[in-house]
N, CA, C and O atoms as a CHARMM CRD file, in Angstrom:
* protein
*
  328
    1    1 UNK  N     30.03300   1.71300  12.39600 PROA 1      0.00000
    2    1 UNK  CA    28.84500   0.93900  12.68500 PROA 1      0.00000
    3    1 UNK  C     29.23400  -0.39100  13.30600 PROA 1      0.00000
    4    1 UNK  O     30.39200  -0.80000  13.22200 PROA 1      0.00000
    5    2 UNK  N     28.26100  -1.08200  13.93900 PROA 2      0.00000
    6    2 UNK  CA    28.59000  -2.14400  14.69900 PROA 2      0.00000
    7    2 UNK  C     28.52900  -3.62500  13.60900 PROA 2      0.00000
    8    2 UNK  O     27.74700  -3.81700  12.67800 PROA 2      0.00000
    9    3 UNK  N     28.94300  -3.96400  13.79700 PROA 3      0.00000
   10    3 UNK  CA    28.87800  -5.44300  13.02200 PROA 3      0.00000
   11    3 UNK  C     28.29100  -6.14500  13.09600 PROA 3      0.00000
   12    3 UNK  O     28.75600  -6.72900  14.07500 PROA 3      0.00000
   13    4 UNK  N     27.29500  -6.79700  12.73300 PROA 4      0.00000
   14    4 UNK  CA    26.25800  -8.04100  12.67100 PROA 4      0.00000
   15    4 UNK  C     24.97800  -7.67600  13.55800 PROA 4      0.00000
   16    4 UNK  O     24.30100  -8.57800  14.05100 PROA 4      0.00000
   17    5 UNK  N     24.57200  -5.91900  13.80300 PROA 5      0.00000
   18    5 UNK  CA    23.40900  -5.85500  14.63100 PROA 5      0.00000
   19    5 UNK  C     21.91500  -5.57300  13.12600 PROA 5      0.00000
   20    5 UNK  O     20.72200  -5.31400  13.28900 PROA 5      0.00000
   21    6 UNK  N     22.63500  -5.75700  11.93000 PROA 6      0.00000
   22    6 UNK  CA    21.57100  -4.66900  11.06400 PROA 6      0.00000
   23    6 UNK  C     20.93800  -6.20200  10.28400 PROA 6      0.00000
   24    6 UNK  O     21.29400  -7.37000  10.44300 PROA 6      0.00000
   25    7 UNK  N     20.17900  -5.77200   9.66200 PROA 7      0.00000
   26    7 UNK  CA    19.39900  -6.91700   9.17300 PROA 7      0.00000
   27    7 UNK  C     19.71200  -7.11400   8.03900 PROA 7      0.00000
   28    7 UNK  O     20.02200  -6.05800   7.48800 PROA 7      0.00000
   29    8 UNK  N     19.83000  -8.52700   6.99500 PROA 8      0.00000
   30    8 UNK  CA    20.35700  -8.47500   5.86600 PROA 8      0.00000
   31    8 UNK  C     19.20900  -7.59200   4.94700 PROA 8      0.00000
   32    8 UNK  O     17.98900  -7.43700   5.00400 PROA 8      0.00000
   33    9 UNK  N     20.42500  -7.05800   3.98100 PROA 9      0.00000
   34    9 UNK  CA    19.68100  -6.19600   2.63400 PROA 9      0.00000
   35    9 UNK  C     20.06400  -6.52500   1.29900 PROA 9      0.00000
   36    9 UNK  O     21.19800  -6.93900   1.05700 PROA 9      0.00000
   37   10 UNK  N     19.04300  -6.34200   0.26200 PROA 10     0.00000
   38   10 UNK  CA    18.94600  -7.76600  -0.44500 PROA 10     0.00000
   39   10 UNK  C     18.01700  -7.09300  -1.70200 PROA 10     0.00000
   40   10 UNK  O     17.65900  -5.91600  -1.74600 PROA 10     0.00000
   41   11 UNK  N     17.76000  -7.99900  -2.57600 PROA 11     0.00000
   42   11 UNK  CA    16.81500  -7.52800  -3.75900 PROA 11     0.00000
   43   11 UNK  C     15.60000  -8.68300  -3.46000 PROA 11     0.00000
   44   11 UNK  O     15.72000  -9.90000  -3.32200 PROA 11     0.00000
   45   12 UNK  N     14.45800  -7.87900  -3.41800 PROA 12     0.00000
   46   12 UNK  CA    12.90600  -8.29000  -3.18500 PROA 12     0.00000
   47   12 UNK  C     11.62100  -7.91500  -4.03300 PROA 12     0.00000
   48   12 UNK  O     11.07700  -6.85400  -4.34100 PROA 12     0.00000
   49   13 UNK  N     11.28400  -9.76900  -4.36500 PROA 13     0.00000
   50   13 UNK  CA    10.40800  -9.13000  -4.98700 PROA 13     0.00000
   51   13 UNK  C      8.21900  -9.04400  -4.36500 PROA 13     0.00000
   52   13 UNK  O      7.50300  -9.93800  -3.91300 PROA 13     0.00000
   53   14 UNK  N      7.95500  -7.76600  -4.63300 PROA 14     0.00000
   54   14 UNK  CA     6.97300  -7.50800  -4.04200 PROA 14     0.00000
   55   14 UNK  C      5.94300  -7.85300  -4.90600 PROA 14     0.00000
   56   14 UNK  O      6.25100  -7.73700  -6.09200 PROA 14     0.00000
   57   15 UNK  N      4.86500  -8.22400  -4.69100 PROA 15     0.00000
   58   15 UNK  CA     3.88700  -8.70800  -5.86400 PROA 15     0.00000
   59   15 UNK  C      2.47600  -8.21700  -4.92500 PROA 15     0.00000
   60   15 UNK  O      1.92800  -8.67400  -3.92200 PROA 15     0.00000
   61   16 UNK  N      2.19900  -6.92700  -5.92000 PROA 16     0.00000
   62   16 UNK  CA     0.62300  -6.86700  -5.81600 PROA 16     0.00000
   63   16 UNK  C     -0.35400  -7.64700  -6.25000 PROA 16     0.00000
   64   16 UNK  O     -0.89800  -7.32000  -7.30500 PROA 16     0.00000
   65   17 UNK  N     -0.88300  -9.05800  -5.42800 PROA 17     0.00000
   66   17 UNK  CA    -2.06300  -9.92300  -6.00900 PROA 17     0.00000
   67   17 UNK  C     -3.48500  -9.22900  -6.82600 PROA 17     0.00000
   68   17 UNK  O     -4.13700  -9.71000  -7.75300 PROA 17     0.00000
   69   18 UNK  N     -3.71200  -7.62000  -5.92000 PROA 18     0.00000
   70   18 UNK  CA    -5.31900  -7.70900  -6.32800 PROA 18     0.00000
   71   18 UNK  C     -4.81000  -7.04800  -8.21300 PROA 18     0.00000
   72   18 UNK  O     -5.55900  -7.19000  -9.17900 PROA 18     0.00000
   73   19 UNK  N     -3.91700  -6.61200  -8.25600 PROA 19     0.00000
   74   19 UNK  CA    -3.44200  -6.11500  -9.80600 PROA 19     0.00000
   75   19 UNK  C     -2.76600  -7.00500 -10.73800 PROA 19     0.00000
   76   19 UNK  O     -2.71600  -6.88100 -11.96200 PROA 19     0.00000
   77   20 UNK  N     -2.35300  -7.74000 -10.15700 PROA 20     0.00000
   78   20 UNK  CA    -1.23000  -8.54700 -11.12500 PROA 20     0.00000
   79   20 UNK  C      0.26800  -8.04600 -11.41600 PROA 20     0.00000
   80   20 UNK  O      1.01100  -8.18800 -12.38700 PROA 20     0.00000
   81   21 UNK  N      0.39700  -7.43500 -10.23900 PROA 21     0.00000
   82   21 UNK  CA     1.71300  -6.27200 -10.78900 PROA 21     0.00000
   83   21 UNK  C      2.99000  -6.54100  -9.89800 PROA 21     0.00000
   84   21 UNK  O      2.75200  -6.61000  -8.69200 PROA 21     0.00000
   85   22 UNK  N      4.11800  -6.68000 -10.23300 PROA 22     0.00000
   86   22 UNK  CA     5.08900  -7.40100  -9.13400 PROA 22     0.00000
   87   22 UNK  C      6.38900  -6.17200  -9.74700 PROA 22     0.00000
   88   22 UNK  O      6.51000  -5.69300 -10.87400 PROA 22     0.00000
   89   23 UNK  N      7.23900  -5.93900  -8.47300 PROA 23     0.00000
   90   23 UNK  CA     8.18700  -5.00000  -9.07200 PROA 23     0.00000
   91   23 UNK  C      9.41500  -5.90000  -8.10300 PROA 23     0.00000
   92   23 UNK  O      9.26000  -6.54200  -7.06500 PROA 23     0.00000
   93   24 UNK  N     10.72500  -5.62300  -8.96600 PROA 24     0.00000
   94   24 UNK  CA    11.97000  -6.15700  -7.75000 PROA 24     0.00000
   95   24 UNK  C     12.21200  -4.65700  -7.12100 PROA 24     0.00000
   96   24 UNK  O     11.82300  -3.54400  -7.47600 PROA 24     0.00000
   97   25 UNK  N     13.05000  -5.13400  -5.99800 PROA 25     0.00000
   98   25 UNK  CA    13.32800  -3.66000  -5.06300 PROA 25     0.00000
   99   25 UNK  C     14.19200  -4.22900  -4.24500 PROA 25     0.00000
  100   25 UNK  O     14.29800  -5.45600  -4.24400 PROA 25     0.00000
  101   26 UNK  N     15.20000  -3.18100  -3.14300 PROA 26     0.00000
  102   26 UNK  CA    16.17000  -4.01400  -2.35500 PROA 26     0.00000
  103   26 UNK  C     15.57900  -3.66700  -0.87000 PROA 26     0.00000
  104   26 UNK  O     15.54100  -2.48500  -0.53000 PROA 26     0.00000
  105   27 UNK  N     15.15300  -4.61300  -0.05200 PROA 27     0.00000
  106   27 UNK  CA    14.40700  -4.38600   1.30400 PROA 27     0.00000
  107   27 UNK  C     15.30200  -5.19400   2.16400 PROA 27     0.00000
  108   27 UNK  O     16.14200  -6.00400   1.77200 PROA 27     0.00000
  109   28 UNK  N     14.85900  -4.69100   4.07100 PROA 28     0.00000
  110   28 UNK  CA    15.04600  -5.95100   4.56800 PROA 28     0.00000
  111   28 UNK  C     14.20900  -7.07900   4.39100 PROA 28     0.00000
  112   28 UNK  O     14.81800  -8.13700   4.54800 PROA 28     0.00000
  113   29 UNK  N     12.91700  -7.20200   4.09500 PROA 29     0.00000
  114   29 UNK  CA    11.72200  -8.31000   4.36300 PROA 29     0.00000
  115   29 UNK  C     12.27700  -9.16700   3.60300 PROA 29     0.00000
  116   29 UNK  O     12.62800  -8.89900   2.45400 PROA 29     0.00000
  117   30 UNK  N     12.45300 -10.55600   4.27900 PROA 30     0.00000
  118   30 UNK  CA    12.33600 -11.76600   3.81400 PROA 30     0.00000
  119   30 UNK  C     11.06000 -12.46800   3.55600 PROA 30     0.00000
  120   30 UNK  O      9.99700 -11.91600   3.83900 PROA 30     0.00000
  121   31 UNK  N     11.10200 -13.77200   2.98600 PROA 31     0.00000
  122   31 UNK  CA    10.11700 -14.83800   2.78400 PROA 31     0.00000
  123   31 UNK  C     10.39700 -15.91500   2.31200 PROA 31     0.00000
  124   31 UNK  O     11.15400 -16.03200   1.34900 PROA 31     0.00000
  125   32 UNK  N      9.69700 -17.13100   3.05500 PROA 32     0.00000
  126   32 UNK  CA    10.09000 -18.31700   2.56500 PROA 32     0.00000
  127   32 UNK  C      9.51100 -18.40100   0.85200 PROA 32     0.00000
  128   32 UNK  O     10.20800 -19.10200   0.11900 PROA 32     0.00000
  129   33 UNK  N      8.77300 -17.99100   0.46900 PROA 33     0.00000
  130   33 UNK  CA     8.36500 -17.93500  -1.09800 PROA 33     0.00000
  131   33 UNK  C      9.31700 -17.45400  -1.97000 PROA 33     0.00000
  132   33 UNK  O      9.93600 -16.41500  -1.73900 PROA 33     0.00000
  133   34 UNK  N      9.50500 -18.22400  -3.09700 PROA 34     0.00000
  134   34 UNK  CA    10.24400 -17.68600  -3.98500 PROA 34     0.00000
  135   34 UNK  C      9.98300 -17.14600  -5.47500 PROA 34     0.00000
  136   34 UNK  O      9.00500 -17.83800  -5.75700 PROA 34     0.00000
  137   35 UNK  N     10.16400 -16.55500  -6.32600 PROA 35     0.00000
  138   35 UNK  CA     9.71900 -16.50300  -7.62000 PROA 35     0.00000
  139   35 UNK  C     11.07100 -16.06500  -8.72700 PROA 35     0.00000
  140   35 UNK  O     11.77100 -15.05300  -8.73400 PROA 35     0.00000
  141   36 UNK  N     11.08000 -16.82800  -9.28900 PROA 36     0.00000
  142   36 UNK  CA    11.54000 -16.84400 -11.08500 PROA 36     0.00000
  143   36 UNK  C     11.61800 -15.30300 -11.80300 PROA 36     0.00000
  144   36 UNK  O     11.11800 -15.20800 -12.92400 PROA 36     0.00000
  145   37 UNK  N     12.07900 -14.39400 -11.34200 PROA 37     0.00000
  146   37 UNK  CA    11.96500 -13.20800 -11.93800 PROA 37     0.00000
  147   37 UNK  C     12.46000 -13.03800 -13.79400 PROA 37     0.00000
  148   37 UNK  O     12.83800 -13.84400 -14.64400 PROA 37     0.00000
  149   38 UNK  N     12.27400 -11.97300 -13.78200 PROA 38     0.00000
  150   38 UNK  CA    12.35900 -11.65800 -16.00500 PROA 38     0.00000
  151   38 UNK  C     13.72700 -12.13800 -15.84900 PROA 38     0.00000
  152   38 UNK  O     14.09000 -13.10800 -16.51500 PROA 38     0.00000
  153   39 UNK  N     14.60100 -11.50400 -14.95900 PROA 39     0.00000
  154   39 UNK  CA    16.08500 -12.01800 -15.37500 PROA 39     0.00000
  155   39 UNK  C     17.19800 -13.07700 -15.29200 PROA 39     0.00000
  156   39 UNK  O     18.37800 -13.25600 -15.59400 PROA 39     0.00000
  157   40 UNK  N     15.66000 -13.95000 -14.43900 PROA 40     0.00000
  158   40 UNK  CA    15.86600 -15.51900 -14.58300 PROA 40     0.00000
  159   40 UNK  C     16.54300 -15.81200 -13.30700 PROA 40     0.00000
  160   40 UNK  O     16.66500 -17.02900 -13.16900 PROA 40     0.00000
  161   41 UNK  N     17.07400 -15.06800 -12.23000 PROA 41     0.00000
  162   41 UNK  CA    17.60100 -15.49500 -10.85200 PROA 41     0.00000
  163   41 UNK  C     16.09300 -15.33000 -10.16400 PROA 41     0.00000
  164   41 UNK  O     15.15500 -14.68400 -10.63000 PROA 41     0.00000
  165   42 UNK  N     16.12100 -16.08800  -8.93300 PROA 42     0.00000
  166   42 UNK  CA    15.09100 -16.58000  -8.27300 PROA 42     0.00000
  167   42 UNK  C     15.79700 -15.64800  -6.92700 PROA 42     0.00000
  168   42 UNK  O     16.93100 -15.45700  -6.49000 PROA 42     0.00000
  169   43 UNK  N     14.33800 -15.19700  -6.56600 PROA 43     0.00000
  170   43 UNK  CA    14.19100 -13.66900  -5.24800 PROA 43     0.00000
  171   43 UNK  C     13.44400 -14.17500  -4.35500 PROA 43     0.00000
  172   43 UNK  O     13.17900 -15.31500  -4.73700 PROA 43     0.00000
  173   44 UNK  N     12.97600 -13.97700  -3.42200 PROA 44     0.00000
  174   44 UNK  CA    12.18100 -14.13100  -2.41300 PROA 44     0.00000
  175   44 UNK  C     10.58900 -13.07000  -2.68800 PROA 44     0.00000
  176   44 UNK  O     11.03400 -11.92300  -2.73500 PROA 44     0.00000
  177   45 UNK  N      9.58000 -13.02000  -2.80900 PROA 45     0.00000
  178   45 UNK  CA     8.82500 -12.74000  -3.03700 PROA 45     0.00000
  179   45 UNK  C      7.79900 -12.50800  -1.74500 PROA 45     0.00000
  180   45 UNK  O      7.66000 -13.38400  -0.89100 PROA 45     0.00000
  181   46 UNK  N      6.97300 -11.01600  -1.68500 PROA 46     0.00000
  182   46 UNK  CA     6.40100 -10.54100  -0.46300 PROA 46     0.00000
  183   46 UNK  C      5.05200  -9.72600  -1.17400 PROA 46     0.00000
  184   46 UNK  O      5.05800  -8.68500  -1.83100 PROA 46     0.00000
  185   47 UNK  N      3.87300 -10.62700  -0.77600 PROA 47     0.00000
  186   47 UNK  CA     2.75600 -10.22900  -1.65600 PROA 47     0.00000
  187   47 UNK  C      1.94300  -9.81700  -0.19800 PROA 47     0.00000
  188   47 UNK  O      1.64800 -10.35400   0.87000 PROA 47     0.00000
  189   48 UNK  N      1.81200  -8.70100  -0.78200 PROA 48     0.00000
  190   48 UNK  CA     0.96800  -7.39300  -0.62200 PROA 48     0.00000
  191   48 UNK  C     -0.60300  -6.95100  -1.12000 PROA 48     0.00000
  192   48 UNK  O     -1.04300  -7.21300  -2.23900 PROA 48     0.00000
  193   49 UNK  N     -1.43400  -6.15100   0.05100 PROA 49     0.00000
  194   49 UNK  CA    -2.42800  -6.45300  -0.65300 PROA 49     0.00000
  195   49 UNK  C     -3.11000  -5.24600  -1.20300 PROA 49     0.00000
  196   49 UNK  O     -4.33700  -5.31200  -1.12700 PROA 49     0.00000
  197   50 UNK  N     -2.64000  -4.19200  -1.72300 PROA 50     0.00000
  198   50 UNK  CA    -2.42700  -2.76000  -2.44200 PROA 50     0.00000
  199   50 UNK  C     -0.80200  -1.96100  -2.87300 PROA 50     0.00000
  200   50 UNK  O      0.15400  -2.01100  -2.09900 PROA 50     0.00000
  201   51 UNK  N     -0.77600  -1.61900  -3.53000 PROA 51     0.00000
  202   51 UNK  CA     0.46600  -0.95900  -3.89700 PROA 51     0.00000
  203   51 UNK  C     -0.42600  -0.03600  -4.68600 PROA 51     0.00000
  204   51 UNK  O     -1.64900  -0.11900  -4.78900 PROA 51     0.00000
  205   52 UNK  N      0.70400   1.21700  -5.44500 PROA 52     0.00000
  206   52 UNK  CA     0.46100   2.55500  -6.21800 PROA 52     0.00000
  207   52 UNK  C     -0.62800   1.42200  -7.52900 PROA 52     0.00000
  208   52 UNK  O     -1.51300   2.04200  -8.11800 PROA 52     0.00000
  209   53 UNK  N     -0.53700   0.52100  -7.72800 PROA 53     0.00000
  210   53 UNK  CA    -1.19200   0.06100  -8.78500 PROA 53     0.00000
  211   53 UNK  C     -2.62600   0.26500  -8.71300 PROA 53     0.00000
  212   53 UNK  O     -3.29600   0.88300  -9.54000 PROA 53     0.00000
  213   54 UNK  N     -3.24000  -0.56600  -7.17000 PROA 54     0.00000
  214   54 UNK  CA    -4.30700  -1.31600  -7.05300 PROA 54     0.00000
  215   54 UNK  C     -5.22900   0.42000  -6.19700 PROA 54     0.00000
  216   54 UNK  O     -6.41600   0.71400  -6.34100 PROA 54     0.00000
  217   55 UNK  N     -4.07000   1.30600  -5.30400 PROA 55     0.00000
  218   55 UNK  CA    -5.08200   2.16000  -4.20900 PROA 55     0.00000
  219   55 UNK  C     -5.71000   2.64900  -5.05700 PROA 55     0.00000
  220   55 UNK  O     -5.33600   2.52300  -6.22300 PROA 55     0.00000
  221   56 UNK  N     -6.96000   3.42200  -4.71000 PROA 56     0.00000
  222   56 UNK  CA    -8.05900   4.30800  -5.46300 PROA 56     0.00000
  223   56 UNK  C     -7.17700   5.39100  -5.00700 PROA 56     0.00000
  224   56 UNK  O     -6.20300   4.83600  -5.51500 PROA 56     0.00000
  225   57 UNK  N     -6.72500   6.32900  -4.55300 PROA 57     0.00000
  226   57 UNK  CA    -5.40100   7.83200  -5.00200 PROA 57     0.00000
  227   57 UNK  C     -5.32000   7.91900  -5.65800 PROA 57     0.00000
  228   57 UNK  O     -5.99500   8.64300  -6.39000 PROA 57     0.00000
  229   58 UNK  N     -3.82300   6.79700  -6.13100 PROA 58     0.00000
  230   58 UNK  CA    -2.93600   6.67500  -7.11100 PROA 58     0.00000
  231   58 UNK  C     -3.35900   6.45700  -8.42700 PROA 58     0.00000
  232   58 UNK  O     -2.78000   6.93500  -9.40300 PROA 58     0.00000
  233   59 UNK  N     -4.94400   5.32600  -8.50900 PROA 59     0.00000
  234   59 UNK  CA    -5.55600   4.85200  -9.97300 PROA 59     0.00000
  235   59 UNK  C     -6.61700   5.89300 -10.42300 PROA 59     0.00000
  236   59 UNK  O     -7.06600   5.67800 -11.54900 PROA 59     0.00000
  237   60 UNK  N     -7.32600   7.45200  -9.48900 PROA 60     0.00000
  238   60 UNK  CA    -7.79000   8.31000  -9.98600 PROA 60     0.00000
  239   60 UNK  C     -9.06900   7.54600  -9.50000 PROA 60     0.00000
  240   60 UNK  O     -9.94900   8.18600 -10.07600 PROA 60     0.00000
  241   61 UNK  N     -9.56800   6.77100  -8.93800 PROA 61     0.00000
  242   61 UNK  CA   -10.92600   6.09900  -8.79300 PROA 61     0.00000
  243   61 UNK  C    -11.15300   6.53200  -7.64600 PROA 61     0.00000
  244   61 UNK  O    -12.37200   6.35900  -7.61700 PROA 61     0.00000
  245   62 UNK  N    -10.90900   6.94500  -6.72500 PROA 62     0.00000
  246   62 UNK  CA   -11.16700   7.93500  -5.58000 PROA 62     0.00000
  247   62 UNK  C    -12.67900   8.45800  -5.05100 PROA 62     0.00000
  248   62 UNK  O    -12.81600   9.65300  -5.31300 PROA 62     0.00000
  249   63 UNK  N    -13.75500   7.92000  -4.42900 PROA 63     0.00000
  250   63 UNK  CA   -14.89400   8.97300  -4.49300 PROA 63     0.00000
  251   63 UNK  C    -14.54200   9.89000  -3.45200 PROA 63     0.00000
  252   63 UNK  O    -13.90800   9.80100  -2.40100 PROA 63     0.00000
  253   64 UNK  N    -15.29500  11.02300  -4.21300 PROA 64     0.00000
  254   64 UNK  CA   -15.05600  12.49500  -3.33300 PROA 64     0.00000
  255   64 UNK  C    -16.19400  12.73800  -2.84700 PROA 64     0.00000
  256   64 UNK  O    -17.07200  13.19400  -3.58000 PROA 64     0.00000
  257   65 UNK  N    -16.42300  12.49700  -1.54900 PROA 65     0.00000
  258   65 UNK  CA   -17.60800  12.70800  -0.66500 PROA 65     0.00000
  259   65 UNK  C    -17.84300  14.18200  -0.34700 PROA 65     0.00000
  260   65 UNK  O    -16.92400  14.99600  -0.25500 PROA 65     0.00000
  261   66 UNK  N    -19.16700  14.47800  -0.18300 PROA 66     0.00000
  262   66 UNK  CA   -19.78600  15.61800  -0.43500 PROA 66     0.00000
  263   66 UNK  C    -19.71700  16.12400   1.18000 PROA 66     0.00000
  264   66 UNK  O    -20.59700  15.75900   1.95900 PROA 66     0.00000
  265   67 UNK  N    -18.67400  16.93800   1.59500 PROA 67     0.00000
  266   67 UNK  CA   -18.53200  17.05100   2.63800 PROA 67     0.00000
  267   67 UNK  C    -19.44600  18.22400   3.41400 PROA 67     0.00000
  268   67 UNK  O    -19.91600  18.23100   4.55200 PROA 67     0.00000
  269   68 UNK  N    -19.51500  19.35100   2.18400 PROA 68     0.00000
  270   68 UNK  CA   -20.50100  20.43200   2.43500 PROA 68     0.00000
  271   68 UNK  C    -22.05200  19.70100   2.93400 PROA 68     0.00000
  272   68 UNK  O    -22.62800  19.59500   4.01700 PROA 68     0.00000
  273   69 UNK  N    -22.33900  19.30500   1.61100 PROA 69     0.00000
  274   69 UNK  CA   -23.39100  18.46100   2.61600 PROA 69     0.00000
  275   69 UNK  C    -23.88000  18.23900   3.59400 PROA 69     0.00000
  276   69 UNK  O    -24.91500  18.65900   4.11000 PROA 69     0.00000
  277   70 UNK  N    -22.84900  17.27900   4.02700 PROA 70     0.00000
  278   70 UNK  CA   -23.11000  16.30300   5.53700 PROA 70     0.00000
  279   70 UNK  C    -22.95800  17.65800   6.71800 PROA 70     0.00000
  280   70 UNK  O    -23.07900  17.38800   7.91300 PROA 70     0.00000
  281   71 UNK  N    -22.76000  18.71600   6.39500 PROA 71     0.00000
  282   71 UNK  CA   -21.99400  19.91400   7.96700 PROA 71     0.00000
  283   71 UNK  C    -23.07500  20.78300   7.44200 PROA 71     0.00000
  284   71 UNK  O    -23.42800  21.67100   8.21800 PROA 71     0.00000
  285   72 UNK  N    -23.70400  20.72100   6.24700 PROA 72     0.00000
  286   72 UNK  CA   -25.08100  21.54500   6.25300 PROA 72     0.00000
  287   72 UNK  C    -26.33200  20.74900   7.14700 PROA 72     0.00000
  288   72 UNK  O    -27.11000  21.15600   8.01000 PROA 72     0.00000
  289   73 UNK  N    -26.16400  19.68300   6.62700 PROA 73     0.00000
  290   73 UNK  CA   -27.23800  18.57200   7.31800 PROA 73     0.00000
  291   73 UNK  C    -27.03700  18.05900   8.88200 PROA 73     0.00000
  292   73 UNK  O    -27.99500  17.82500   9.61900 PROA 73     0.00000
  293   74 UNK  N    -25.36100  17.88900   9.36500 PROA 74     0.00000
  294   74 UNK  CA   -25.75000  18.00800  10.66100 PROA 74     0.00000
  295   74 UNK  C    -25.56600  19.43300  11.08700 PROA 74     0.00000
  296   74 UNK  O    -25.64600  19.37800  12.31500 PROA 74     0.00000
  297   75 UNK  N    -25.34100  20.80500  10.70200 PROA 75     0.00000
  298   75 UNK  CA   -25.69800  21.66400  11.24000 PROA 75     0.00000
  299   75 UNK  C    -27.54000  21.67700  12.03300 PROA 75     0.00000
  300   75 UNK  O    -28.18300  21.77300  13.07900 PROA 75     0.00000
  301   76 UNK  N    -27.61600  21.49400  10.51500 PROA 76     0.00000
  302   76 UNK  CA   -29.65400  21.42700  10.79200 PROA 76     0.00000
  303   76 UNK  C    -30.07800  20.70400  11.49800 PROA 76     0.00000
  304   76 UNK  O    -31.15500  21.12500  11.92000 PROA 76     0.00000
  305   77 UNK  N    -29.74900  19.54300  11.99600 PROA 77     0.00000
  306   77 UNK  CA   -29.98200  18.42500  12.51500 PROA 77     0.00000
  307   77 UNK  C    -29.60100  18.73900  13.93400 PROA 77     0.00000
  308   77 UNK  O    -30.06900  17.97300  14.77600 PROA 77     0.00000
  309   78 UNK  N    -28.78500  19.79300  14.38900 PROA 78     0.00000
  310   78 UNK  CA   -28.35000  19.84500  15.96000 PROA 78     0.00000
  311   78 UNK  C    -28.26900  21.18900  16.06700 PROA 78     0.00000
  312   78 UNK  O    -27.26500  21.56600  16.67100 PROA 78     0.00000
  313   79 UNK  N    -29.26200  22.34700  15.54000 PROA 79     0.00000
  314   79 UNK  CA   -29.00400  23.87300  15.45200 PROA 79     0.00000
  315   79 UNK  C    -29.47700  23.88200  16.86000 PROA 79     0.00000
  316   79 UNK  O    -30.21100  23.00900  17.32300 PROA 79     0.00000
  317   80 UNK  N    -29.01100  24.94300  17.54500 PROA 80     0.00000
  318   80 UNK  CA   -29.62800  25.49000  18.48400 PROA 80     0.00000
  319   80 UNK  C    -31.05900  25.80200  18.78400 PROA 80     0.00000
  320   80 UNK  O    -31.16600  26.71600  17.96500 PROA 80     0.00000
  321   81 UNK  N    -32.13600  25.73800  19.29100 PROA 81     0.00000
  322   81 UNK  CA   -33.62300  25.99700  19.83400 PROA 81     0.00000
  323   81 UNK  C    -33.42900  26.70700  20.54200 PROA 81     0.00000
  324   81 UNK  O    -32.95300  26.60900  21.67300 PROA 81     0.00000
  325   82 UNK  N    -33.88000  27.80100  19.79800 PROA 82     0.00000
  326   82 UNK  CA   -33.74000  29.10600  20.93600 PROA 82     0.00000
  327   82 UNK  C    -34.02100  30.25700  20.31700 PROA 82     0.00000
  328   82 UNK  O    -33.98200  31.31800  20.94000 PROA 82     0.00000
C-alpha cells in the first residue's frame, strides 16, 4: 500500500441526540467536538440524527401501510370505460 494516501483511523464516538444513546467505534470521521467517554480518555464525538436506537425498523414502531387498499382504490379510480 502506498503511504500517507489513506485517511487517519481512530476510535469515535457517535452520539444519537434524538435517543440519548452514544456508542465508541473506530471510523475515519473526525470532529472538532470532543467528549469524556466511561473510560475517561477524551474521543472526538459525531452526532447523528438516527441510529438502530432512534429508526422506526429497528424500534418495531414501523406503520405498515395498507397497500392492498390504495391498488384496489386506484384500480377503481382509473378502470377502463368500456
Amino acid at each position: 500500500m502506498r503511504q500517507s494516501i489513506h485517511p487517519a483511523y481512530g476510535p469515535v464516538v457517535f452520539r444519537d441526540r434524538a435517543a440519548n444513546y452514544a456508542f465508541l467505534t473506530r471510523s475515519t470521521m473526525t470532529s472538532e467536538k470532543t467528549v469524556e467517554w466511561e473510560d475517561g480518555n477524551t474521543y472526538p464525538v459525531v452526532d447523528v440524527e438516527i441510529s438502530n436506537v432512534s429508526h422506526p425498523f429497528y424500534t418495531g414502531t414501523a406503520r405498515v401501510l395498507d397497500t392492498a387498499g390504495r391498488v384496489e382504490r386506484f384500480e377503481r379510480r382509473y378502470e377502463k370505460k368500456g
